[in-house]
Coordinates of C-alpha atoms and ligand atoms in Angstrom, one line a residue:
M25 CA -27.8 -35.8 7.4
K26 CA -25.5 -33.5 5.4
E27 CA -22.4 -34.9 3.9
I28 CA -19.3 -32.7 3.6
I29 CA -16.9 -33.8 0.9
F30 CA -13.3 -32.5 1.1
S31 CA -10.9 -32.0 -1.7
K32 CA -7.5 -33.4 -1.0
Y33 CA -6.2 -29.9 -2.1
T34 CA -7.4 -27.6 0.7
G35 CA -4.9 -25.3 2.5
F36 CA -1.7 -23.7 1.2
C37 CA 0.2 -25.1 -1.8
S38 CA 3.8 -26.2 -0.9
G39 CA 5.4 -23.0 -2.1
V40 CA 3.2 -20.7 0.1
K41 CA 3.5 -23.1 3.0
R42 CA 7.3 -23.0 2.9
C43 CA 7.3 -19.2 2.8
I44 CA 4.9 -18.9 5.8
N45 CA 6.9 -21.5 7.8
L46 CA 10.2 -19.6 7.2
T47 CA 8.4 -16.4 8.3
E48 CA 7.0 -17.9 11.5
R49 CA 10.4 -19.4 12.3
E50 CA 11.9 -15.9 12.4
I51 CA 9.0 -14.5 14.4
L52 CA 9.5 -17.3 17.0
K53 CA 13.2 -16.2 17.3
N54 CA 11.9 -12.8 18.4
K55 CA 13.1 -11.1 15.3
K56 CA 11.5 -8.0 13.9
V57 CA 10.1 -9.6 10.7
F58 CA 9.2 -7.6 7.6
A59 CA 7.5 -8.7 4.4
L60 CA 8.0 -6.8 1.2
G61 CA 4.4 -6.6 -0.2
E62 CA 1.6 -8.9 0.9
L63 CA 3.2 -12.3 1.8
V64 CA 0.1 -14.2 0.7
H65 CA -3.1 -13.2 -1.1
N66 CA -5.3 -13.9 1.9
E67 CA -6.6 -11.2 4.2
Q68 CA -7.3 -13.6 7.1
E69 CA -3.8 -15.1 7.1
I70 CA -2.2 -11.6 6.8
K71 CA -4.2 -10.6 9.9
R72 CA -3.0 -13.7 11.8
L73 CA 0.7 -13.0 10.8
S74 CA 0.4 -9.3 11.7
S75 CA -1.0 -10.3 15.1
L76 CA 2.2 -12.4 15.6
G77 CA 4.3 -9.4 14.7
L78 CA 4.8 -9.5 10.9
I79 CA 5.2 -6.0 9.5
T80 CA 4.2 -5.5 5.8
I81 CA 6.2 -2.8 4.0
N82 CA 6.0 -1.6 0.4
N83 CA 9.5 -0.3 0.0
I84 CA 12.8 -1.5 1.4
Q85 CA 13.6 2.1 2.6
E86 CA 11.0 1.4 5.3
I87 CA 13.4 -1.1 7.0
N88 CA 16.5 -0.2 9.1
T89 CA 19.1 -2.0 7.0
K90 CA 21.7 -2.2 9.6
E91 CA 19.6 -3.5 12.5
D92 CA 20.7 -7.0 13.6
N93 CA 17.3 -8.0 14.8
S94 CA 15.4 -7.2 11.6
V95 CA 14.7 -9.7 8.9
L96 CA 13.1 -9.2 5.5
V97 CA 11.1 -12.0 4.0
I98 CA 10.6 -12.3 0.2
R99 CA 7.2 -13.8 -0.8
A100 CA 6.6 -17.0 -2.7
H101 CA 5.8 -15.2 -5.9
G102 CA 9.2 -13.5 -6.0
I103 CA 10.1 -9.9 -6.6
E104 CA 11.7 -7.9 -9.5
K105 CA 15.4 -8.6 -10.2
N106 CA 16.5 -5.0 -9.5
I107 CA 14.8 -5.0 -6.1
L108 CA 16.4 -8.3 -5.2
E109 CA 19.8 -6.9 -6.2
E110 CA 19.2 -3.9 -4.0
I111 CA 18.2 -6.1 -1.1
N112 CA 21.3 -8.2 -1.6
K113 CA 23.4 -5.0 -1.4
K114 CA 21.6 -3.1 1.4
I115 CA 19.8 -5.5 3.7
K116 CA 21.8 -7.4 6.3
N117 CA 19.3 -10.2 7.0
F118 CA 16.9 -11.4 4.5
I119 CA 15.2 -14.7 3.7
N120 CA 14.2 -15.5 0.2
G121 CA 10.8 -17.3 0.5
I122 CA 10.4 -17.6 -3.3
C123 CA 8.8 -20.8 -4.4
P124 CA 11.5 -23.0 -6.1
I125 CA 9.2 -23.5 -9.1
V126 CA 8.7 -19.8 -9.6
E127 CA 12.4 -19.3 -9.3
K128 CA 13.1 -22.0 -11.9
N129 CA 10.8 -20.1 -14.3
Q130 CA 12.7 -16.9 -13.8
K131 CA 15.9 -18.7 -14.7
I132 CA 14.3 -20.2 -17.9
V133 CA 13.2 -16.8 -19.1
Y134 CA 16.6 -15.3 -18.3
E135 CA 18.5 -18.0 -20.1
Y136 CA 16.3 -18.1 -23.2
S137 CA 16.0 -14.3 -23.6
N138 CA 19.8 -14.2 -23.4
K139 CA 19.9 -16.6 -26.3
G140 CA 17.8 -14.2 -28.3
Y141 CA 14.4 -15.9 -27.8
N142 CA 11.4 -13.5 -27.6
I143 CA 9.1 -14.4 -24.7
I144 CA 5.3 -15.0 -24.8
I145 CA 3.8 -15.2 -21.3
Y146 CA 0.4 -16.7 -20.7
G147 CA -0.2 -14.7 -17.5
D148 CA -1.6 -11.7 -15.9
I149 CA 0.7 -8.6 -16.3
E150 CA -0.6 -7.2 -13.0
H151 CA 0.3 -10.3 -11.0
P152 CA 3.4 -10.1 -8.8
E153 CA 4.7 -13.4 -10.2
I154 CA 4.6 -12.0 -13.7
K155 CA 6.0 -8.6 -12.8
A156 CA 9.0 -10.4 -11.3
L157 CA 9.2 -12.8 -14.3
I158 CA 9.3 -10.0 -16.8
S159 CA 12.2 -8.4 -14.9
Y160 CA 14.4 -11.4 -15.9
I161 CA 13.9 -10.9 -19.6
N162 CA 16.8 -9.5 -21.5
P163 CA 15.7 -6.0 -22.8
D164 CA 17.1 -6.8 -26.3
V165 CA 14.2 -9.2 -27.0
K166 CA 10.5 -8.6 -27.2
Y167 CA 7.9 -10.0 -24.8
F168 CA 4.1 -10.2 -24.8
T169 CA 1.7 -11.3 -22.1
I170 CA -1.6 -12.9 -23.1
N171 CA -4.5 -14.1 -21.1
S172 CA -6.4 -16.3 -23.5
I173 CA -6.2 -18.1 -26.9
E174 CA -8.0 -15.2 -28.5
E175 CA -5.2 -12.8 -27.5
T176 CA -2.7 -14.9 -29.5
K177 CA -4.1 -13.0 -32.5
K178 CA -2.4 -9.8 -31.4
L179 CA 1.1 -11.4 -31.4
N180 CA 3.0 -9.8 -34.3
F181 CA 6.1 -12.1 -34.4
L182 CA 7.2 -13.5 -37.7
P183 CA 7.0 -17.3 -38.3
K184 CA 10.8 -17.5 -38.3
D185 CA 11.3 -15.7 -35.0
K186 CA 12.7 -17.5 -32.0
I187 CA 10.0 -17.8 -29.3
L188 CA 9.8 -19.1 -25.8
L189 CA 6.3 -19.7 -24.5
I190 CA 5.9 -19.8 -20.7
A191 CA 2.9 -19.6 -18.3
Q192 CA 2.2 -18.2 -14.9
T193 CA 2.3 -21.1 -12.4
T194 CA -1.4 -20.8 -11.5
K195 CA -2.9 -20.4 -14.9
E196 CA -5.5 -22.7 -16.4
I197 CA -4.0 -25.8 -18.0
K198 CA -6.8 -26.3 -20.6
E199 CA -6.3 -22.8 -22.0
Y200 CA -2.5 -23.2 -22.0
E201 CA -2.8 -26.4 -24.0
K202 CA -4.9 -24.6 -26.6
I203 CA -2.4 -21.8 -26.8
I204 CA 0.5 -24.3 -27.2
E205 CA -1.3 -26.1 -30.1
S206 CA -2.1 -22.8 -31.8
L207 CA 1.5 -21.4 -31.5
K208 CA 3.1 -24.7 -32.7
K209 CA 1.4 -24.1 -36.0
R210 CA 2.7 -20.5 -36.3
F211 CA 6.3 -20.6 -35.2
K212 CA 9.1 -22.9 -36.4
D213 CA 11.4 -22.3 -33.5
L214 CA 9.0 -22.5 -30.6
K215 CA 10.3 -23.6 -27.2
I216 CA 7.6 -24.4 -24.6
S217 CA 8.0 -24.3 -20.9
Y218 CA 5.4 -26.5 -19.2
S219 CA 5.5 -24.1 -16.2
I220 CA 2.0 -24.5 -14.8
C221 CA 2.5 -25.9 -11.3
K222 CA 1.4 -29.5 -10.8
E223 CA -0.3 -28.7 -7.6
T224 CA -2.4 -26.1 -9.5
I225 CA -3.4 -28.7 -12.1
L226 CA -4.4 -31.2 -9.5
R227 CA -6.5 -28.6 -7.6
E228 CA -8.3 -27.7 -10.8
K229 CA -9.0 -31.4 -11.6
D230 CA -10.3 -32.0 -8.1
T231 CA -12.6 -28.9 -8.3
K232 CA -14.1 -30.3 -11.5
I233 CA -14.7 -33.8 -9.9
L234 CA -16.1 -32.3 -6.7
A235 CA -18.4 -29.9 -8.6
Q236 CA -19.9 -32.9 -10.4
K237 CA -20.3 -35.0 -7.2
A238 CA -21.7 -32.4 -4.8
D239 CA -25.0 -30.4 -4.7
C240 CA -23.1 -27.3 -3.8
I241 CA -19.5 -26.2 -3.7
V242 CA -17.9 -23.9 -1.2
I243 CA -14.7 -22.4 -2.4
I244 CA -12.6 -20.8 0.3
G245 CA -10.2 -18.1 -0.6
G246 CA -9.3 -14.4 -0.9
K247 CA -11.5 -12.4 -3.3
N248 CA -8.4 -10.8 -4.6
S249 CA -6.7 -14.1 -5.4
A250 CA -6.6 -14.9 -9.1
N251 CA -6.1 -18.6 -8.3
T252 CA -9.3 -18.7 -6.2
K253 CA -11.3 -16.9 -8.8
K254 CA -10.2 -19.4 -11.4
L255 CA -11.4 -22.3 -9.2
V256 CA -14.8 -20.6 -9.0
N257 CA -15.1 -20.4 -12.8
I258 CA -14.1 -24.0 -13.2
A259 CA -16.7 -25.1 -10.6
K260 CA -19.4 -23.0 -12.2
N261 CA -19.0 -25.0 -15.4
Y262 CA -20.3 -28.1 -13.6
N263 CA -22.4 -26.9 -10.8
Q264 CA -24.8 -23.9 -10.5
N265 CA -24.4 -23.6 -6.7
V266 CA -21.0 -22.2 -6.1
V267 CA -20.2 -20.1 -3.0
L268 CA -17.0 -18.1 -2.6
I269 CA -16.2 -17.1 1.0
N270 CA -13.1 -16.0 2.9
S271 CA -14.2 -16.2 6.5
E272 CA -16.7 -18.1 8.6
S273 CA -18.7 -14.8 9.1
E274 CA -19.5 -14.8 5.4
L275 CA -21.0 -18.2 5.6
N276 CA -24.8 -18.0 5.7
L277 CA -26.0 -21.5 6.9
K278 CA -29.6 -20.8 5.6
E279 CA -28.2 -21.0 2.1
F280 CA -27.2 -24.6 2.6
K281 CA -30.4 -26.0 4.0
N282 CA -31.5 -27.7 0.8
Y283 CA -28.1 -29.3 -0.1
N284 CA -27.2 -32.8 1.1
K285 CA -23.7 -33.0 -0.3
I286 CA -21.5 -30.0 0.2
G287 CA -18.1 -29.9 -1.5
I288 CA -15.2 -28.0 0.0
I289 CA -12.1 -26.8 -1.8
S290 CA -9.7 -23.9 -1.2
G291 CA -7.3 -21.7 -3.2
A292 CA -3.6 -22.2 -2.9
S293 CA -3.2 -19.2 -0.6
T294 CA -5.9 -20.2 1.9
P295 CA -4.6 -21.5 5.2
K296 CA -5.9 -24.9 6.5
W297 CA -7.0 -23.3 9.8
L298 CA -9.4 -21.1 8.0
V299 CA -10.9 -24.1 6.1
E300 CA -11.3 -26.0 9.4
K301 CA -13.1 -23.0 11.0
I302 CA -15.6 -22.8 8.1
V303 CA -16.2 -26.6 8.1
K304 CA -16.8 -26.5 11.9
K305 CA -19.6 -23.9 11.2
L306 CA -21.0 -26.0 8.3
N307 CA -21.1 -29.0 10.6
L308 CA -23.8 -27.2 12.7
L309 CA -26.2 -28.0 9.8
S310 CA -26.0 -31.8 10.5
Ligands
SF4_406 S1 1.1 -22.6 -6.8 FE1 2.9 -24.0 -7.2 S2 4.4 -22.6 -8.2 FE2 2.9 -21.3 -7.2 S3 3.7 -20.9 -5.2 FE3 2.4 -22.7 -5.0 S4 3.7 -24.5 -5.2 FE4 4.8 -22.7 -6.0

């Protein structure tokens, strides 16, 4: 008999859930709903929302700004300051689905850079959350993005410089702690924003526990989701049998024949309905 062990942290995080709920509410009102960029880093969920009527656009010029029945939704990761300003001016109906935690980080960066603090971001420069965060930095200060403790070596600030250190909400907490300790030794006026989201930290911890308990770990999430990839790397430190999938069609039951305890966890942008579909298929093994 196979045992399937669930992590408490499957399905969307609260920020993504809120944004999707806001979107669906507008769709149910029979509005023409647009999303500026991918609403969530999950292909399956995008397909589901598109089938309900969501239209993904890459530029606000693609939306009829005067139309009463059109609504533009801004994703949980946020968007660049200048684009938000343009939306405020031009778009009649829009819903800001930005996660409150992400928004708070934008305010922190804005406030400190205006006080003359240079900004160090532990985050991925290509990630929409970081692109948006950078847009809130006062251009009079310098900023750097780093992805690891090794990259702190390239920082060319002086020990007396004013520095704010902040992290992408979904980055790895252990690495951030190392970066904090290292920078504390280098800079006298270092302000630290403990900006990694608590839900991210709990998901990471549970991945570690689950990877030690189970014979095999199934991580469900988009292959383009940084957050899902990170969970895969954490699980691999404790378990050799880690499978990353994003749909039930990718699940090959033969692979699981020899495992008795199968652990299930998902990325923060994976919907619960997708997890349930995959578990239903896994249950065929019992
Ligand atoms: S991971 Fe945390 S900060 Fe990021 S969208 Fe989800 S709840 Fe918000």
